[in-house]
Backbone as JSON Lines, residues from 0, in Angstrom:
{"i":0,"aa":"X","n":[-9.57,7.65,-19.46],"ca":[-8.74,6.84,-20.33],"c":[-8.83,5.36,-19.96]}
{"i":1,"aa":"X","n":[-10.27,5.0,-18.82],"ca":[-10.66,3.64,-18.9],"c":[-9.95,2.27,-19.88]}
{"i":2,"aa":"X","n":[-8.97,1.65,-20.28],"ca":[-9.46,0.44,-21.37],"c":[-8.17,1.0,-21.88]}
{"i":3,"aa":"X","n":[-7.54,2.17,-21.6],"ca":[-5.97,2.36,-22.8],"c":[-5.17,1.98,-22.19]}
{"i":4,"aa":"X","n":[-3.72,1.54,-22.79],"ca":[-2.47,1.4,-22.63],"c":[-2.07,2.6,-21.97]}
{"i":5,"aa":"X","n":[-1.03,2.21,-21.59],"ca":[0.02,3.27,-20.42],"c":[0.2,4.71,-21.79]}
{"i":6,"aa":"X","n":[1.09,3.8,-23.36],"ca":[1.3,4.51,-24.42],"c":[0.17,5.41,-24.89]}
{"i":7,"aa":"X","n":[-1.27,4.57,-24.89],"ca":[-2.13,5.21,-25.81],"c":[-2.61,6.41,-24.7]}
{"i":8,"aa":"X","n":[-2.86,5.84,-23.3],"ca":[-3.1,7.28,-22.58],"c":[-2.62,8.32,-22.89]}
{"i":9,"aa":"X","n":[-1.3,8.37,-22.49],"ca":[0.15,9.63,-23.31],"c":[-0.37,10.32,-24.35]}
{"i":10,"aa":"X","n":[-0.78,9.26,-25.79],"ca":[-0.67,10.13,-26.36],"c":[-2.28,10.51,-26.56]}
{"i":11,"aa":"X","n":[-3.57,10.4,-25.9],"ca":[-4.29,11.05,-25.57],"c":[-4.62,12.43,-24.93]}
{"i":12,"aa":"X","n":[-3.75,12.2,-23.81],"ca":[-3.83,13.34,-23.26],"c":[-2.78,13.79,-23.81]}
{"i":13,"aa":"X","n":[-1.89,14.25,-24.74],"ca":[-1.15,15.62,-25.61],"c":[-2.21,15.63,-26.41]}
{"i":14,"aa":"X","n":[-2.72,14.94,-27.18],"ca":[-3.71,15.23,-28.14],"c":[-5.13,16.5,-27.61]}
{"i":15,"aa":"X","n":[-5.03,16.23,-26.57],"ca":[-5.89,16.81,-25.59],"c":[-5.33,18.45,-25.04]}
{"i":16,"aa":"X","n":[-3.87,18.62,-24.93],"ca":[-3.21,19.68,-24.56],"c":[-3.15,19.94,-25.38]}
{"i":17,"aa":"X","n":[-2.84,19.81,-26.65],"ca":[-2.5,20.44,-27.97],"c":[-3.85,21.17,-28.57]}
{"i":18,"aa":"X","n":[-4.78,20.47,-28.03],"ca":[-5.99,21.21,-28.31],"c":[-6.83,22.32,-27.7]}
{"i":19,"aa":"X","n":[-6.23,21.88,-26.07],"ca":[-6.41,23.38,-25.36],"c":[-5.86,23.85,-26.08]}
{"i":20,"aa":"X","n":[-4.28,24.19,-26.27],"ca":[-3.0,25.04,-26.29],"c":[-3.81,25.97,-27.96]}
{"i":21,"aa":"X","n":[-3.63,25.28,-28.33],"ca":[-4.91,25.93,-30.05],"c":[-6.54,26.59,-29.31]}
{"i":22,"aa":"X","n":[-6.84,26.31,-28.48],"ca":[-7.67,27.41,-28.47],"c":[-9.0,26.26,-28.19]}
{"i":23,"aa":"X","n":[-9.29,25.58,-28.67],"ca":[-10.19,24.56,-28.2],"c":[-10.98,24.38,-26.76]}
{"i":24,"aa":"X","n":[-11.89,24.25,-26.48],"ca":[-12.56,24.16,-25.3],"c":[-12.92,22.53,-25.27]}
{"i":25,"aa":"X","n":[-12.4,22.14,-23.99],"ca":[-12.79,20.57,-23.54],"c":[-13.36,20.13,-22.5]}
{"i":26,"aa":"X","n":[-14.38,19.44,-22.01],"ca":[-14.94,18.87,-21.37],"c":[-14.17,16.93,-20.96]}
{"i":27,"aa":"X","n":[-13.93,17.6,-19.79],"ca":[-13.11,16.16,-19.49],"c":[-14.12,15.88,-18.33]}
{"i":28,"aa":"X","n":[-14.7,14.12,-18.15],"ca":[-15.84,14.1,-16.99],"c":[-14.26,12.91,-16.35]}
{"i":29,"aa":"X","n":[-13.94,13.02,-15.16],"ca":[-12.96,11.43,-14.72],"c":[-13.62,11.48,-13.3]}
{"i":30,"aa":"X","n":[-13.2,10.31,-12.56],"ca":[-12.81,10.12,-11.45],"c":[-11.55,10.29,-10.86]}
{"i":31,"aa":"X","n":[-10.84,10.49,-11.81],"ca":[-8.83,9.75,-11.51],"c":[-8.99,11.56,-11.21]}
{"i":32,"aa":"X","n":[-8.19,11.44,-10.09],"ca":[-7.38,13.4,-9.45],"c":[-6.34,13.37,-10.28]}
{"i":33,"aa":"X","n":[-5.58,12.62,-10.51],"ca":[-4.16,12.54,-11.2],"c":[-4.38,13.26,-12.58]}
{"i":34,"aa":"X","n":[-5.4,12.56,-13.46],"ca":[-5.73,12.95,-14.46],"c":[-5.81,13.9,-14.43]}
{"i":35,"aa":"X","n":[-7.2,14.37,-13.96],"ca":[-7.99,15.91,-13.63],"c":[-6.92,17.12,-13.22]}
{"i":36,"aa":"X","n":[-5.86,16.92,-12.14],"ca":[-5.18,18.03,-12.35],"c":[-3.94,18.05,-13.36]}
{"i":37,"aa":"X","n":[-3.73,16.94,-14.34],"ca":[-3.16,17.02,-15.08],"c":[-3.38,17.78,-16.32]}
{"i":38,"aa":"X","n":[-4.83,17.62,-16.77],"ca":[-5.23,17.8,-18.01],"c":[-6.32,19.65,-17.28]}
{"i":39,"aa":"X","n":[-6.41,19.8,-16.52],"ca":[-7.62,20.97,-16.14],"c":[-6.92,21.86,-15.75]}
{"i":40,"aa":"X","n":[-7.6,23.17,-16.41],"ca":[-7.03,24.61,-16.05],"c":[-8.46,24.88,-15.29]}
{"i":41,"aa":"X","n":[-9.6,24.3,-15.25],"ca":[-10.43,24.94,-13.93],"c":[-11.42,23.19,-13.97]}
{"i":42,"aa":"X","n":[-11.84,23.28,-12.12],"ca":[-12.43,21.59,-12.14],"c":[-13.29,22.02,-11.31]}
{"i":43,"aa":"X","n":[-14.43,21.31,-11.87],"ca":[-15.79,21.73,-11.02],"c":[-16.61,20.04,-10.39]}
{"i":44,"aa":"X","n":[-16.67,19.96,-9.22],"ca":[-17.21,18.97,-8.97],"c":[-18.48,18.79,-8.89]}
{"i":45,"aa":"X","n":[-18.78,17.81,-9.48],"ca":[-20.28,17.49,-9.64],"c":[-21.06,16.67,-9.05]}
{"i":46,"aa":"X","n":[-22.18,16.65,-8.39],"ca":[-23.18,15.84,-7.52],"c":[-24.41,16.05,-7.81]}
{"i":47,"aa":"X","n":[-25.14,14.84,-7.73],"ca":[-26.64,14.91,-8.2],"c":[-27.17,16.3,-9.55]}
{"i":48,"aa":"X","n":[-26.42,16.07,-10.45],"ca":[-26.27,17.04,-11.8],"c":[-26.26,18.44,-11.46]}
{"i":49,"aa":"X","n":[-25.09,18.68,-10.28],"ca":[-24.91,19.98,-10.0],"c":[-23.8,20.26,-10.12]}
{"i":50,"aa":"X","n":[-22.91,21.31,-10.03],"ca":[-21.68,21.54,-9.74],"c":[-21.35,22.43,-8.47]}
{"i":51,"aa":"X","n":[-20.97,21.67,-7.64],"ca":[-21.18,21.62,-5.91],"c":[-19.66,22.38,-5.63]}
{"i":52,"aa":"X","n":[-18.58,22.51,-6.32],"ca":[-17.64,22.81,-6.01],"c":[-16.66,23.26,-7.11]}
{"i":53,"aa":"X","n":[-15.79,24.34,-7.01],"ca":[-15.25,24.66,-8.66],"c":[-13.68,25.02,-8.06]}
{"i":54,"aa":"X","n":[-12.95,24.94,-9.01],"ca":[-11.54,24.71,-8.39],"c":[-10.78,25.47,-9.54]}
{"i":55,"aa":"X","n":[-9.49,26.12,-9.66],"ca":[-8.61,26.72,-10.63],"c":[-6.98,25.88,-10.31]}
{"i":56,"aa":"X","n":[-6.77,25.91,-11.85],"ca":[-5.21,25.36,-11.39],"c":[-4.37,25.86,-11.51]}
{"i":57,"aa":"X","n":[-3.39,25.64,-10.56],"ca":[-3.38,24.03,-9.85],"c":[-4.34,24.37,-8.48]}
{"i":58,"aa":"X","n":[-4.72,23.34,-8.23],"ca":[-5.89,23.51,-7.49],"c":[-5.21,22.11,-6.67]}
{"i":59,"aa":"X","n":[-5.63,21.73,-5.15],"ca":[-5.67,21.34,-3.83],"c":[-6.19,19.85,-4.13]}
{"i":60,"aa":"X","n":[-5.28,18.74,-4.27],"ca":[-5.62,17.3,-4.57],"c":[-6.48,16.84,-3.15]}
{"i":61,"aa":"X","n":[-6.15,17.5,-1.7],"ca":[-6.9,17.44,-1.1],"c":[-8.56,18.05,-0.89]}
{"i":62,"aa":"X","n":[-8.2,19.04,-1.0],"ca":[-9.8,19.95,-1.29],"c":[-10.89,19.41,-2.38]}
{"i":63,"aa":"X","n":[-10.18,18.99,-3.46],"ca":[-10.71,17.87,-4.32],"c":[-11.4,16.88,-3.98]}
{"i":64,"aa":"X","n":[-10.56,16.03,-3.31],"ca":[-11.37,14.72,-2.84],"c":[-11.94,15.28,-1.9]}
{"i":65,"aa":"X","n":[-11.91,16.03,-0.83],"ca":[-12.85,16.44,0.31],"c":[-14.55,16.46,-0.84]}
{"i":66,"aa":"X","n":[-14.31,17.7,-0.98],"ca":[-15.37,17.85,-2.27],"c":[-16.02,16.9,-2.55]}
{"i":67,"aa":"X","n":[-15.14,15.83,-3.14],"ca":[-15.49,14.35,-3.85],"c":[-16.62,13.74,-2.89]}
{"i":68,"aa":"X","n":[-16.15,13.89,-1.49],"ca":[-16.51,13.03,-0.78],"c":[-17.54,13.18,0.14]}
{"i":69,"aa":"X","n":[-17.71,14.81,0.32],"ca":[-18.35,15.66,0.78],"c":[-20.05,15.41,0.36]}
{"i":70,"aa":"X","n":[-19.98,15.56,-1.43],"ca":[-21.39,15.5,-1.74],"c":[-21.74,14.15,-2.45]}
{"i":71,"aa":"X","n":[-20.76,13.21,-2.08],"ca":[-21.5,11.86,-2.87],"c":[-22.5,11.12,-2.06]}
């Protein structure tokens, strides 16, 4: 949500839950943890176009960044 308002974030991400919640499949790529365990029912971390680490939520804000930090 790079470039949005505090408001327009908000109502991004419901726009975004409302679309899981209907059945929708989403691909969210962030950096922000806040985000990621906000908006993710499963988070897979990615390095050199792999996915190095996969997580279910609520899932470990620490284990996360370990991850993060692990394969960059």
């Amino acid at each position: 949500n790079r470039g949005l308002d505090v408001r327009a974030c908000a109502a991004v991400n419901r726009r975004l839950l409302s679309a899981r919640d209907a059945g929708a499949a989403i691909v969210l790529i962030s950096e922000d943890i806040d985000e990621i365990l906000l908006l993710s029912d499963r988070i897979g971390v990615l390095s050199a176009g792999r996915i190095v680490e996969e997580f279910t939520s609520p899932a470990d804000r620490q284990a996360i960044g370990r991850a993060m930090v692990s394969h960059a």
